[in-house]
PDB file of N, CA and C in Angstrom:
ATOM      1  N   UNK X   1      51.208  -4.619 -24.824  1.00  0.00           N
ATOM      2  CA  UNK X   1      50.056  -5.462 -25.017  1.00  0.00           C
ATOM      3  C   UNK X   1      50.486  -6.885 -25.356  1.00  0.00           C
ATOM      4  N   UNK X   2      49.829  -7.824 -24.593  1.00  0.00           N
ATOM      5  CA  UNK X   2      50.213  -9.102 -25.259  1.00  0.00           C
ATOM      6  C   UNK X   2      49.380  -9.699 -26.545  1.00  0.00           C
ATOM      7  N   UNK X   3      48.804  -9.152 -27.094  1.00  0.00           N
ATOM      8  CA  UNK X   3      47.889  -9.098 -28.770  1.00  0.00           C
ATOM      9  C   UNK X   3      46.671  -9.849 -27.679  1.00  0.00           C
ATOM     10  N   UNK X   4      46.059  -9.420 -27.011  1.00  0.00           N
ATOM     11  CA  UNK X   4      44.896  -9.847 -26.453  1.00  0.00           C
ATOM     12  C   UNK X   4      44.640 -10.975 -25.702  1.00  0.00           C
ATOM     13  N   UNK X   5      45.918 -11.100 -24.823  1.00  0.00           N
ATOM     14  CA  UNK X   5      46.223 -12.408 -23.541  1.00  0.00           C
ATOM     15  C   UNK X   5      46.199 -12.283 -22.566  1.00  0.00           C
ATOM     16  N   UNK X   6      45.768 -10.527 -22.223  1.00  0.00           N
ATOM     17  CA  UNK X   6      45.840 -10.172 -21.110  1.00  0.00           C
ATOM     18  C   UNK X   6      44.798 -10.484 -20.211  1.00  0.00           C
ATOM     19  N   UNK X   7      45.383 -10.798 -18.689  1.00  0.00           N
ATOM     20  CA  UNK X   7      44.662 -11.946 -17.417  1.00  0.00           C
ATOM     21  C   UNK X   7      43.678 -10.316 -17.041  1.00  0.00           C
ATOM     22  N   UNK X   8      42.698 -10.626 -16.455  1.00  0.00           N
ATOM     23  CA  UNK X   8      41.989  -9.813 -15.947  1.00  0.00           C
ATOM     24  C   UNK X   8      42.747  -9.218 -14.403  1.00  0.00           C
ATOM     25  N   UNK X   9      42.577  -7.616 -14.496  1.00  0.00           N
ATOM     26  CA  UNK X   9      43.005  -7.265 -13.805  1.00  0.00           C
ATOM     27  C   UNK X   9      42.177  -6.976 -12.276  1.00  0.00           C
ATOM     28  N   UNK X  10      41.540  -7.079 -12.910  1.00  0.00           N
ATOM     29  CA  UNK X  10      40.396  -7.291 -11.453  1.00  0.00           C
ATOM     30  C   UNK X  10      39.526  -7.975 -11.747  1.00  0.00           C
ATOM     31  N   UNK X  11      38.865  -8.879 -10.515  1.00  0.00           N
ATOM     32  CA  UNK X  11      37.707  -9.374 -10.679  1.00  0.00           C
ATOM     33  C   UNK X  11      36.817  -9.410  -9.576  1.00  0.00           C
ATOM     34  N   UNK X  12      35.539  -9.369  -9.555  1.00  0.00           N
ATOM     35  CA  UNK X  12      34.334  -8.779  -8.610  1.00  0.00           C
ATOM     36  C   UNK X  12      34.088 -10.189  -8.508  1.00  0.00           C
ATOM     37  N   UNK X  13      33.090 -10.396  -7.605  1.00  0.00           N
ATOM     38  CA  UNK X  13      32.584 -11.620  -7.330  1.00  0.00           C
ATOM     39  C   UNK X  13      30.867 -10.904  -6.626  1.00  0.00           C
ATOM     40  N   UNK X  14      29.916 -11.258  -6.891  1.00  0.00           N
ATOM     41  CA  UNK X  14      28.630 -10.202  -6.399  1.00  0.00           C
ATOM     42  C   UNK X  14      28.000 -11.510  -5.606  1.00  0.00           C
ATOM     43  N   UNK X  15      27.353 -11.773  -4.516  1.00  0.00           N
ATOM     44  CA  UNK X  15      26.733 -12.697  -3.776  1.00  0.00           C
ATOM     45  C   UNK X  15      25.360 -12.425  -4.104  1.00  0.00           C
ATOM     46  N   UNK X  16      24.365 -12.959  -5.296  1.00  0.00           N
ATOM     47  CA  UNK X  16      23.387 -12.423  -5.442  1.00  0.00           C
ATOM     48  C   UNK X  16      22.659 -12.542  -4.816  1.00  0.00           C
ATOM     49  N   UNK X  17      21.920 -13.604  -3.752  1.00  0.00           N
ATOM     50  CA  UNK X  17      21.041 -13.258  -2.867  1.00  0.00           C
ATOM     51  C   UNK X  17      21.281 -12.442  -1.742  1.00  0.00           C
ATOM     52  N   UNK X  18      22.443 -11.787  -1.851  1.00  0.00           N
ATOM     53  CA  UNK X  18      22.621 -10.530  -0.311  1.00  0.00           C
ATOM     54  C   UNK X  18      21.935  -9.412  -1.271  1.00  0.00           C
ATOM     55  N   UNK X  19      22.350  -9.196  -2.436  1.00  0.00           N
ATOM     56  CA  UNK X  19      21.802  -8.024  -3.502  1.00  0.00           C
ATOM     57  C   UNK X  19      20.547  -8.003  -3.324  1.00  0.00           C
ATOM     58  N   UNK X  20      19.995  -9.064  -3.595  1.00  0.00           N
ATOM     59  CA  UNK X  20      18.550  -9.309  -4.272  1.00  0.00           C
ATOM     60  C   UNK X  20      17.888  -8.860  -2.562  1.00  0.00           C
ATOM     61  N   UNK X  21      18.284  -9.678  -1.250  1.00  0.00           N
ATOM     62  CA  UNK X  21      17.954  -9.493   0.046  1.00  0.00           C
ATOM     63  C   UNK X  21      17.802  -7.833   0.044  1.00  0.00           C
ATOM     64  N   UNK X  22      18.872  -7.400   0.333  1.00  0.00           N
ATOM     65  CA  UNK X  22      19.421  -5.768   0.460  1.00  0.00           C
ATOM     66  C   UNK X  22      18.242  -4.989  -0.218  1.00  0.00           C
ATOM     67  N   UNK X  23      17.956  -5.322  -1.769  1.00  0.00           N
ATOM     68  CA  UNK X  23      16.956  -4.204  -2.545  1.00  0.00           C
ATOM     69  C   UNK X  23      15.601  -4.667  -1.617  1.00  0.00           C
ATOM     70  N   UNK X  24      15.003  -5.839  -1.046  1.00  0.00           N
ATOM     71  CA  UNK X  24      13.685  -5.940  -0.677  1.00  0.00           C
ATOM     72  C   UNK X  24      13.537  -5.221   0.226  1.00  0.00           C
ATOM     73  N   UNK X  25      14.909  -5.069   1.359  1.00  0.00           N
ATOM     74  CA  UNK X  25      15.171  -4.249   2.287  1.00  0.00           C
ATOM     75  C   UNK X  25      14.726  -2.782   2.391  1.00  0.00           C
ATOM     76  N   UNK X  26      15.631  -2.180   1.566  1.00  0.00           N
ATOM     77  CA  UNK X  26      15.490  -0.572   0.983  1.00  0.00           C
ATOM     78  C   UNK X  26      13.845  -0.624   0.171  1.00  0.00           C
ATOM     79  N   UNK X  27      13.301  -1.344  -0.432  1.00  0.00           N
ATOM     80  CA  UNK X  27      12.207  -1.447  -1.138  1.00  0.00           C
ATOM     81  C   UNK X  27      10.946  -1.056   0.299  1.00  0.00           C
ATOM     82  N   UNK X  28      10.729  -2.367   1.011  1.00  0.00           N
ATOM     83  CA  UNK X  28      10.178  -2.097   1.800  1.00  0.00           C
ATOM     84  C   UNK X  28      10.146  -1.075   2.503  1.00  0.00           C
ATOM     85  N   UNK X  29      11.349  -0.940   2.896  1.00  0.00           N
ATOM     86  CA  UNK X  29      11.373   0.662   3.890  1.00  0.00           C
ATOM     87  C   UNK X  29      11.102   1.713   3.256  1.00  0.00           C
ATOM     88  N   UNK X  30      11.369   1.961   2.195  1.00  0.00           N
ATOM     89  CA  UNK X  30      10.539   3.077   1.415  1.00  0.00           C
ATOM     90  C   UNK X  30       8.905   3.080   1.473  1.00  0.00           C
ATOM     91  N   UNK X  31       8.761   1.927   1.233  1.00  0.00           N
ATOM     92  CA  UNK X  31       7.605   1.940   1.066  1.00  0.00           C
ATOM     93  C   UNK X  31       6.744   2.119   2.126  1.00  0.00           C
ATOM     94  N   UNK X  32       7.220   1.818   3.951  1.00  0.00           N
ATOM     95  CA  UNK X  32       7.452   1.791   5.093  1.00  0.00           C
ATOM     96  C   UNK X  32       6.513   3.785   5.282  1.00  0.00           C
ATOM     97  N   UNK X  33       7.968   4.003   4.532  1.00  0.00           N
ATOM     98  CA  UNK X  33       8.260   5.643   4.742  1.00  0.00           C
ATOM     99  C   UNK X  33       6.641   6.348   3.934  1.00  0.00           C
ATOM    100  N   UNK X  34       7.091   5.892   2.903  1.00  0.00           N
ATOM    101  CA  UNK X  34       5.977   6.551   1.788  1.00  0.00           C
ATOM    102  C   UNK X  34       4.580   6.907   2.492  1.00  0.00           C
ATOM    103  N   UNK X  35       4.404   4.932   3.204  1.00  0.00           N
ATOM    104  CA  UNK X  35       3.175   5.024   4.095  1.00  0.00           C
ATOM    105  C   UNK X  35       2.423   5.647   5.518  1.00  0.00           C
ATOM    106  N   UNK X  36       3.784   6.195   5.747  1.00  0.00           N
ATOM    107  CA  UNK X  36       3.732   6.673   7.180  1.00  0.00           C
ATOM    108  C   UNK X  36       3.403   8.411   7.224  1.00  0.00           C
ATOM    109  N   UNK X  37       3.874   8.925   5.558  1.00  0.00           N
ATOM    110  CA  UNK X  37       3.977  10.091   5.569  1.00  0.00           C
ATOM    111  C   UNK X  37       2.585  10.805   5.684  1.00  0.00           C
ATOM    112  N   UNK X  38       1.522  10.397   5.354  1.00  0.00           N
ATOM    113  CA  UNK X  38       0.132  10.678   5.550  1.00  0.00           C
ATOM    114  C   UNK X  38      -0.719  10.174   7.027  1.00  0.00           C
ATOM    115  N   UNK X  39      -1.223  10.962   7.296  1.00  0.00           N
ATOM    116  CA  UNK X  39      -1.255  10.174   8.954  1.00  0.00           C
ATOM    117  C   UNK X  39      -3.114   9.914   8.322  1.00  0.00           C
ATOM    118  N   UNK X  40      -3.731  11.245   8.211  1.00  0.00           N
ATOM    119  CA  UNK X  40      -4.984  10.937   7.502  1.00  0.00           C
ATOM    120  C   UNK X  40      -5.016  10.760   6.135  1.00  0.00           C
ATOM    121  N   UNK X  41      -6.159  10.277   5.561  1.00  0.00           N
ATOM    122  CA  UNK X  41      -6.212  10.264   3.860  1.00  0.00           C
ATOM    123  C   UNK X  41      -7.710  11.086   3.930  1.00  0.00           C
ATOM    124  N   UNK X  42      -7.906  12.076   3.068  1.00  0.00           N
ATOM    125  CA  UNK X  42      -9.202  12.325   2.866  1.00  0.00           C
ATOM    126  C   UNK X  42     -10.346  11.714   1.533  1.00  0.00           C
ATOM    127  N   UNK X  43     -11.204  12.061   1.234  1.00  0.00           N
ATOM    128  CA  UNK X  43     -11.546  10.957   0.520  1.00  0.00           C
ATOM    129  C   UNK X  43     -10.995  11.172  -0.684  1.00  0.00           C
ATOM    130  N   UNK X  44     -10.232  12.190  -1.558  1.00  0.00           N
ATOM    131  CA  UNK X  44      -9.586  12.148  -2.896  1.00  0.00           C
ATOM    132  C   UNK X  44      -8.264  11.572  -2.320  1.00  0.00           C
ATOM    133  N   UNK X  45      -7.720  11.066  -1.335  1.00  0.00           N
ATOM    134  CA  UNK X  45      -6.575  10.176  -1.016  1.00  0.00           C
ATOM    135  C   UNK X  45      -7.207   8.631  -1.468  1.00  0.00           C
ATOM    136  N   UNK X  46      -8.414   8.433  -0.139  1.00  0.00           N
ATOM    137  CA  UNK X  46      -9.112   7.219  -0.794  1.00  0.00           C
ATOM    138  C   UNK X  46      -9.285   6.598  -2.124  1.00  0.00           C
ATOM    139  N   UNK X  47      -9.966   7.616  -2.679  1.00  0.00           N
ATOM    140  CA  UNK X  47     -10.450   6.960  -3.951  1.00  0.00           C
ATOM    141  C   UNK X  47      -8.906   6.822  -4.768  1.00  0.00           C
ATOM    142  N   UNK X  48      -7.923   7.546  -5.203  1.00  0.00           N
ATOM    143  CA  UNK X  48      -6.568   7.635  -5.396  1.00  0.00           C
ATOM    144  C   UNK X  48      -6.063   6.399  -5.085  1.00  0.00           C
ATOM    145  N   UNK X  49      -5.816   5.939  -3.606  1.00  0.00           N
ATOM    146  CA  UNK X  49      -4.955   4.434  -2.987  1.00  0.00           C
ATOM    147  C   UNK X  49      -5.895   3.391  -3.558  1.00  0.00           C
ATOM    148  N   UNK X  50      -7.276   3.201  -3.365  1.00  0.00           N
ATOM    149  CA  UNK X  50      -7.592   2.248  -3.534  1.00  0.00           C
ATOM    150  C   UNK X  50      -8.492   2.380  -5.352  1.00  0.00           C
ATOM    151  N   UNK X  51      -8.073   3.204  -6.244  1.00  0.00           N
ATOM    152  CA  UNK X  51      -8.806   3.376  -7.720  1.00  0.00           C
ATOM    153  C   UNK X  51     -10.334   2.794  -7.661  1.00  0.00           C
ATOM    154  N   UNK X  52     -10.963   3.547  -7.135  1.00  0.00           N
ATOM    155  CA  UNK X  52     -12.843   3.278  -7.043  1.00  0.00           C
ATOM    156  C   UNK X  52     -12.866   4.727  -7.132  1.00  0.00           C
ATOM    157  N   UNK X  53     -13.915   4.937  -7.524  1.00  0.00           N
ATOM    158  CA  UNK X  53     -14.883   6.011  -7.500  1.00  0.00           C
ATOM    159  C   UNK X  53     -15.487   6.246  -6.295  1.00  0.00           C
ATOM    160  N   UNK X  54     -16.210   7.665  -5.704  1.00  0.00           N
ATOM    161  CA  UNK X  54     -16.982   7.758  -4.438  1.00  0.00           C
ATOM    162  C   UNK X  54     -17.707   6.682  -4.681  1.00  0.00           C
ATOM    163  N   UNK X  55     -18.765   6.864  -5.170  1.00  0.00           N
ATOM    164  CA  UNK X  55     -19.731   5.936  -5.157  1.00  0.00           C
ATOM    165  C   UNK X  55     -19.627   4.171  -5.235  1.00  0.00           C
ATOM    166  N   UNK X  56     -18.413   3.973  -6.008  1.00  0.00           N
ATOM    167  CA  UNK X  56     -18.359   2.675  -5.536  1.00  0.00           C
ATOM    168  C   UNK X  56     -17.668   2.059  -4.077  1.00  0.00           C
ATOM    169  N   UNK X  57     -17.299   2.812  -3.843  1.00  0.00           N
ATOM    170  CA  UNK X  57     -16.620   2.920  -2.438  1.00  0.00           C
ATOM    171  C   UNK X  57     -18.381   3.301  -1.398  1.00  0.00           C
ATOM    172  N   UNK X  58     -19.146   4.463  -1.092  1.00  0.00           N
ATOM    173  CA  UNK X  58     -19.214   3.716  -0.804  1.00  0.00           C
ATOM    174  C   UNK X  58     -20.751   2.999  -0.569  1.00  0.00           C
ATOM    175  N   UNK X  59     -20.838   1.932  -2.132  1.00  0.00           N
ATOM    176  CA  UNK X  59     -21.925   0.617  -2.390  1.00  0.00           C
ATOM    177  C   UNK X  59     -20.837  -0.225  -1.806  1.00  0.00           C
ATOM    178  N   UNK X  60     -19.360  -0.449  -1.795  1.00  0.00           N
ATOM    179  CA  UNK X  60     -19.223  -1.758  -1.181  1.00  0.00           C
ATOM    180  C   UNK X  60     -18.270  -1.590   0.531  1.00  0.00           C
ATOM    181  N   UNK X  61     -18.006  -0.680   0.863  1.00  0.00           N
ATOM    182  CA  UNK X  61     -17.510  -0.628   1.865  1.00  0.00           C
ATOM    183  C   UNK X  61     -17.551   0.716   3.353  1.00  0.00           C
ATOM    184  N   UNK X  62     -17.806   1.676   2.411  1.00  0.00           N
ATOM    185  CA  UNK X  62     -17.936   2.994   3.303  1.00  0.00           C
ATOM    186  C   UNK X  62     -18.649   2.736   4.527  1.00  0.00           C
ATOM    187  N   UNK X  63     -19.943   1.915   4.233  1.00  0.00           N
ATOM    188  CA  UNK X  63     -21.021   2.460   5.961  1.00  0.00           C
ATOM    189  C   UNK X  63     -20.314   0.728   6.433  1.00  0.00           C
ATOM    190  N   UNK X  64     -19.728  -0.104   5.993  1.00  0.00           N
ATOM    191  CA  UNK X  64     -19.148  -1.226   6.915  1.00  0.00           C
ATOM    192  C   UNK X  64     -19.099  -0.613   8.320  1.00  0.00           C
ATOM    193  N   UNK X  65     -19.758  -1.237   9.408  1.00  0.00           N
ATOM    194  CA  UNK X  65     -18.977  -0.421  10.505  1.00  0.00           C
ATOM    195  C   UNK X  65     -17.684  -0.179  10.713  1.00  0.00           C
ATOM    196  N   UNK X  66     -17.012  -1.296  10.586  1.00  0.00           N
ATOM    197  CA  UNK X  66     -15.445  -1.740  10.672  1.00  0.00           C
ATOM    198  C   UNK X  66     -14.643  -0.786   9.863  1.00  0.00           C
ATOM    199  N   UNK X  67     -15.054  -0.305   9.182  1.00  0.00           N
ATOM    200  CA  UNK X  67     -14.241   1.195   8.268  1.00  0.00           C
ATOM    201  C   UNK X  67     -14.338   2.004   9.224  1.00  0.00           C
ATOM    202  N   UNK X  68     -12.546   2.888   8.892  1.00  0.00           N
ATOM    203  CA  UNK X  68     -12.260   3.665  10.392  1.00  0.00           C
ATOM    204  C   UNK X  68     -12.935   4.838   9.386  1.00  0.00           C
ATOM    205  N   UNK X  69     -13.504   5.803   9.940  1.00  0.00           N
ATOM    206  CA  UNK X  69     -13.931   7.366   9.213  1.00  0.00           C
ATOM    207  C   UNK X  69     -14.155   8.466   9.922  1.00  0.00           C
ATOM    208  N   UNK X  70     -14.454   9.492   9.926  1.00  0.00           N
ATOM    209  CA  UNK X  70     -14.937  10.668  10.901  1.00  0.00           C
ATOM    210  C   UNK X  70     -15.000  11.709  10.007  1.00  0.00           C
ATOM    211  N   UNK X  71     -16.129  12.382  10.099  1.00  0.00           N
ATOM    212  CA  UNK X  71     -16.513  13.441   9.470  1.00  0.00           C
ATOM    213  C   UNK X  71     -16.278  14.936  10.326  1.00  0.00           C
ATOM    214  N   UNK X  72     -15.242  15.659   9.773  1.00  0.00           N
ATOM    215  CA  UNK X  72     -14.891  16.580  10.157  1.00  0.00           C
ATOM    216  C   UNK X  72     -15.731  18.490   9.440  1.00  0.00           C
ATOM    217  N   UNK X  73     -16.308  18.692   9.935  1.00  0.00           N
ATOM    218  CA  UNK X  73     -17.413  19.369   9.174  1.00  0.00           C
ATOM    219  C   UNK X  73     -17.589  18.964   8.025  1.00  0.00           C
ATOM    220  N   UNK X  74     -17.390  19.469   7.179  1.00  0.00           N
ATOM    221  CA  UNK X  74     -18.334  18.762   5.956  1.00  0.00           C
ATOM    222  C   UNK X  74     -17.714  17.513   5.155  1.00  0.00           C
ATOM    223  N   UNK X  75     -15.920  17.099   5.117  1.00  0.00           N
ATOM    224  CA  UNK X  75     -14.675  16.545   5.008  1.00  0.00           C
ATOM    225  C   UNK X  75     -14.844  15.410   5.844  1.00  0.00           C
ATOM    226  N   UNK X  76     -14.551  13.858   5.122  1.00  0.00           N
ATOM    227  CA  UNK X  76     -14.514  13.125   5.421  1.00  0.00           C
ATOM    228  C   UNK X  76     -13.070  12.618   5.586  1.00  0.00           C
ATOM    229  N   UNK X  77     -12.448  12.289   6.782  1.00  0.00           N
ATOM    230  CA  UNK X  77     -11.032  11.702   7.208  1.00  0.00           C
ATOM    231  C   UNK X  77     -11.342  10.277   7.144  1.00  0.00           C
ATOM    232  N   UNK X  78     -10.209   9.593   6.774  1.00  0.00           N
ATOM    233  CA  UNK X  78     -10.029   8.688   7.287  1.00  0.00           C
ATOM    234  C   UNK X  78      -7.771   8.062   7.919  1.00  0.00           C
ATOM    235  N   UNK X  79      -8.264   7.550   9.083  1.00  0.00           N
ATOM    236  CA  UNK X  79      -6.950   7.313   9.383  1.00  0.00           C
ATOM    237  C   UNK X  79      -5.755   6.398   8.517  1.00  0.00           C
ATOM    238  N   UNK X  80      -4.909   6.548   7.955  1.00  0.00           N
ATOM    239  CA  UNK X  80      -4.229   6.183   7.051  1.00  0.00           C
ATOM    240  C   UNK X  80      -4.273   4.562   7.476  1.00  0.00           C
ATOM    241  N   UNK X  81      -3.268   4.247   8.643  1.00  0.00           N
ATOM    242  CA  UNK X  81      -2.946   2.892   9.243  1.00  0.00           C
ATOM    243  C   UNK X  81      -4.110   1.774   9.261  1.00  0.00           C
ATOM    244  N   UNK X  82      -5.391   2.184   9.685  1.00  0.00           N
ATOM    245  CA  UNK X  82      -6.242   1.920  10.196  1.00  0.00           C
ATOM    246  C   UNK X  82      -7.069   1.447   8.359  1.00  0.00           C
ATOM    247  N   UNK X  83      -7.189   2.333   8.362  1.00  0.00           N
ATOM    248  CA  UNK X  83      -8.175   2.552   6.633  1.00  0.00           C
ATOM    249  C   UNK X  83      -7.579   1.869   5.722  1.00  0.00           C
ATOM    250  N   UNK X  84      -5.672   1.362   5.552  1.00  0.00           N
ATOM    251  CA  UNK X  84      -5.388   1.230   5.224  1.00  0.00           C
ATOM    252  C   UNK X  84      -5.173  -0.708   5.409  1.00  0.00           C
ATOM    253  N   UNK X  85      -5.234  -1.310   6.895  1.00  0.00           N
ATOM    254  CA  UNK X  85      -5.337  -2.455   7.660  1.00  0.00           C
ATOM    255  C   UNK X  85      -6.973  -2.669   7.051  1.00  0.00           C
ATOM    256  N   UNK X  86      -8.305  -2.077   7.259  1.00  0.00           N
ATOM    257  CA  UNK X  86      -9.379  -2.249   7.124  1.00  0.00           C
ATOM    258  C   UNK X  86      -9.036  -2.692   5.357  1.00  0.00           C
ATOM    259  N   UNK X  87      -8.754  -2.048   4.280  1.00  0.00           N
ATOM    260  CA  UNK X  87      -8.691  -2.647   2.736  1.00  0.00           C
ATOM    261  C   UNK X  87      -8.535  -3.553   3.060  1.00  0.00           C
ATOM    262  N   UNK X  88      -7.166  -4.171   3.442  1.00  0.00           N
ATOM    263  CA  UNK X  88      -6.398  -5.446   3.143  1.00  0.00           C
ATOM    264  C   UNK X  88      -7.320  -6.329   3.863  1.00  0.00           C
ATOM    265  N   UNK X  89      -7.795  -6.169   4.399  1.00  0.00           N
ATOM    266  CA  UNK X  89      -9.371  -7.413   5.116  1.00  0.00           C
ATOM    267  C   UNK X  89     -10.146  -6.949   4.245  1.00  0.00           C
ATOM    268  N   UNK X  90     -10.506  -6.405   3.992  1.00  0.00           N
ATOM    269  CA  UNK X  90     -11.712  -6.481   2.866  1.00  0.00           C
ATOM    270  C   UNK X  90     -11.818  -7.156   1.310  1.00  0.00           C
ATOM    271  N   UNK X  91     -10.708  -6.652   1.166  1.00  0.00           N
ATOM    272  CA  UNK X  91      -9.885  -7.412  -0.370  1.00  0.00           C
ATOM    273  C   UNK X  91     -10.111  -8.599  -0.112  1.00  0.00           C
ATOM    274  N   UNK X  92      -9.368  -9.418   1.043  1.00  0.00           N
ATOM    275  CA  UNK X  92      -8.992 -10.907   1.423  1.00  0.00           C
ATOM    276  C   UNK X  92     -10.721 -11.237   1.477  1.00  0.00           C
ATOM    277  N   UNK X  93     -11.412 -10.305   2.065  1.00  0.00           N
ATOM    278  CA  UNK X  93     -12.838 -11.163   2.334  1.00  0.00           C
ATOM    279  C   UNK X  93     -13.373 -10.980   0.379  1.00  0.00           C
ATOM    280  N   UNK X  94     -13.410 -10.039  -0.202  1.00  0.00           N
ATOM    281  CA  UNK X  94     -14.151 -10.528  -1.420  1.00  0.00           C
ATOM    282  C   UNK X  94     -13.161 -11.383  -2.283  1.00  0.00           C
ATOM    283  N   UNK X  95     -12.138 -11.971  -2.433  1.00  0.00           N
ATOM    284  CA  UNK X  95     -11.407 -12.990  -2.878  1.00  0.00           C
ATOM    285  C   UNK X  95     -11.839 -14.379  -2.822  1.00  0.00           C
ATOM    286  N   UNK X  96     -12.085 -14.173  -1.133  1.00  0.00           N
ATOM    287  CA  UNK X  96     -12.719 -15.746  -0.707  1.00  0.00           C
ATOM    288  C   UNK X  96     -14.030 -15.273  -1.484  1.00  0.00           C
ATOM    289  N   UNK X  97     -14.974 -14.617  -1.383  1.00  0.00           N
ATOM    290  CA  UNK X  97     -16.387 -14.624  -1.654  1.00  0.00           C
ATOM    291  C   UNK X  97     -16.235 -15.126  -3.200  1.00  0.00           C
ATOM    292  N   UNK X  98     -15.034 -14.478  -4.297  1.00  0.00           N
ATOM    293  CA  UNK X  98     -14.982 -15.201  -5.292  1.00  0.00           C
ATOM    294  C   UNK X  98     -14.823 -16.575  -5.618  1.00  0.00           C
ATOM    295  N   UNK X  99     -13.665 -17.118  -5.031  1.00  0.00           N
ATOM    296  CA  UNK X  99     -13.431 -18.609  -4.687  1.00  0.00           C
ATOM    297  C   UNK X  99     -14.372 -19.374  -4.265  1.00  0.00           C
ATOM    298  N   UNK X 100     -15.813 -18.665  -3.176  1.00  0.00           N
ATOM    299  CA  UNK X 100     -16.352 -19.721  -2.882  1.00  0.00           C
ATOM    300  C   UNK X 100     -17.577 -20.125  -3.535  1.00  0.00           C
TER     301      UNK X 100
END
């Protein structure tokens, strides 16, 4: 021992924006995955993804025409991709309605 003079024996060097890049990467694609794994949502998927209740779901959006849905005997589907594209316009439209 040199009483605590000793040079480092290795040293790392980390490029943090390839790190930080890389996790958004794997982040997204999970999330990619997560979303793909449900092809339909039924309505306890619905109310679940988007936290509303039946009923408030649907006073502000259910009979929209533009909501994808189909009633399969008594079971209401809706298509994941689709149902899921239809929120994110809907959100964006009551945002502006707040703003304006």
């Amino acid at each position: 021992m040199n009483g605590g003079n000793q040079a480092p024996i290795l040293s790392v060097q980390v490029d943090e924006s390839a790190v930080q890049e890389e996790i958004r990467r794997q982040v997204s694609e999970r999330l990619r995955e997560a979303d793909t794994d449900l092809v339909f949502w039924d309505a306890k998927e619905l109310m679940r993804r988007t936290c509303m209740s039946w009923n408030f779901i649907q006073q502000q959006f259910f009979f929209d025409p533009r909501f994808p849905k189909v009633k399969v005997g008594n079971k209401w589907y809706f298509p994941a991709r689709e149902a899921r594209e239809f929120l994110e316009q809907w959100i964006r439209e009551q945002m502006r309605r707040v703003v304006s």
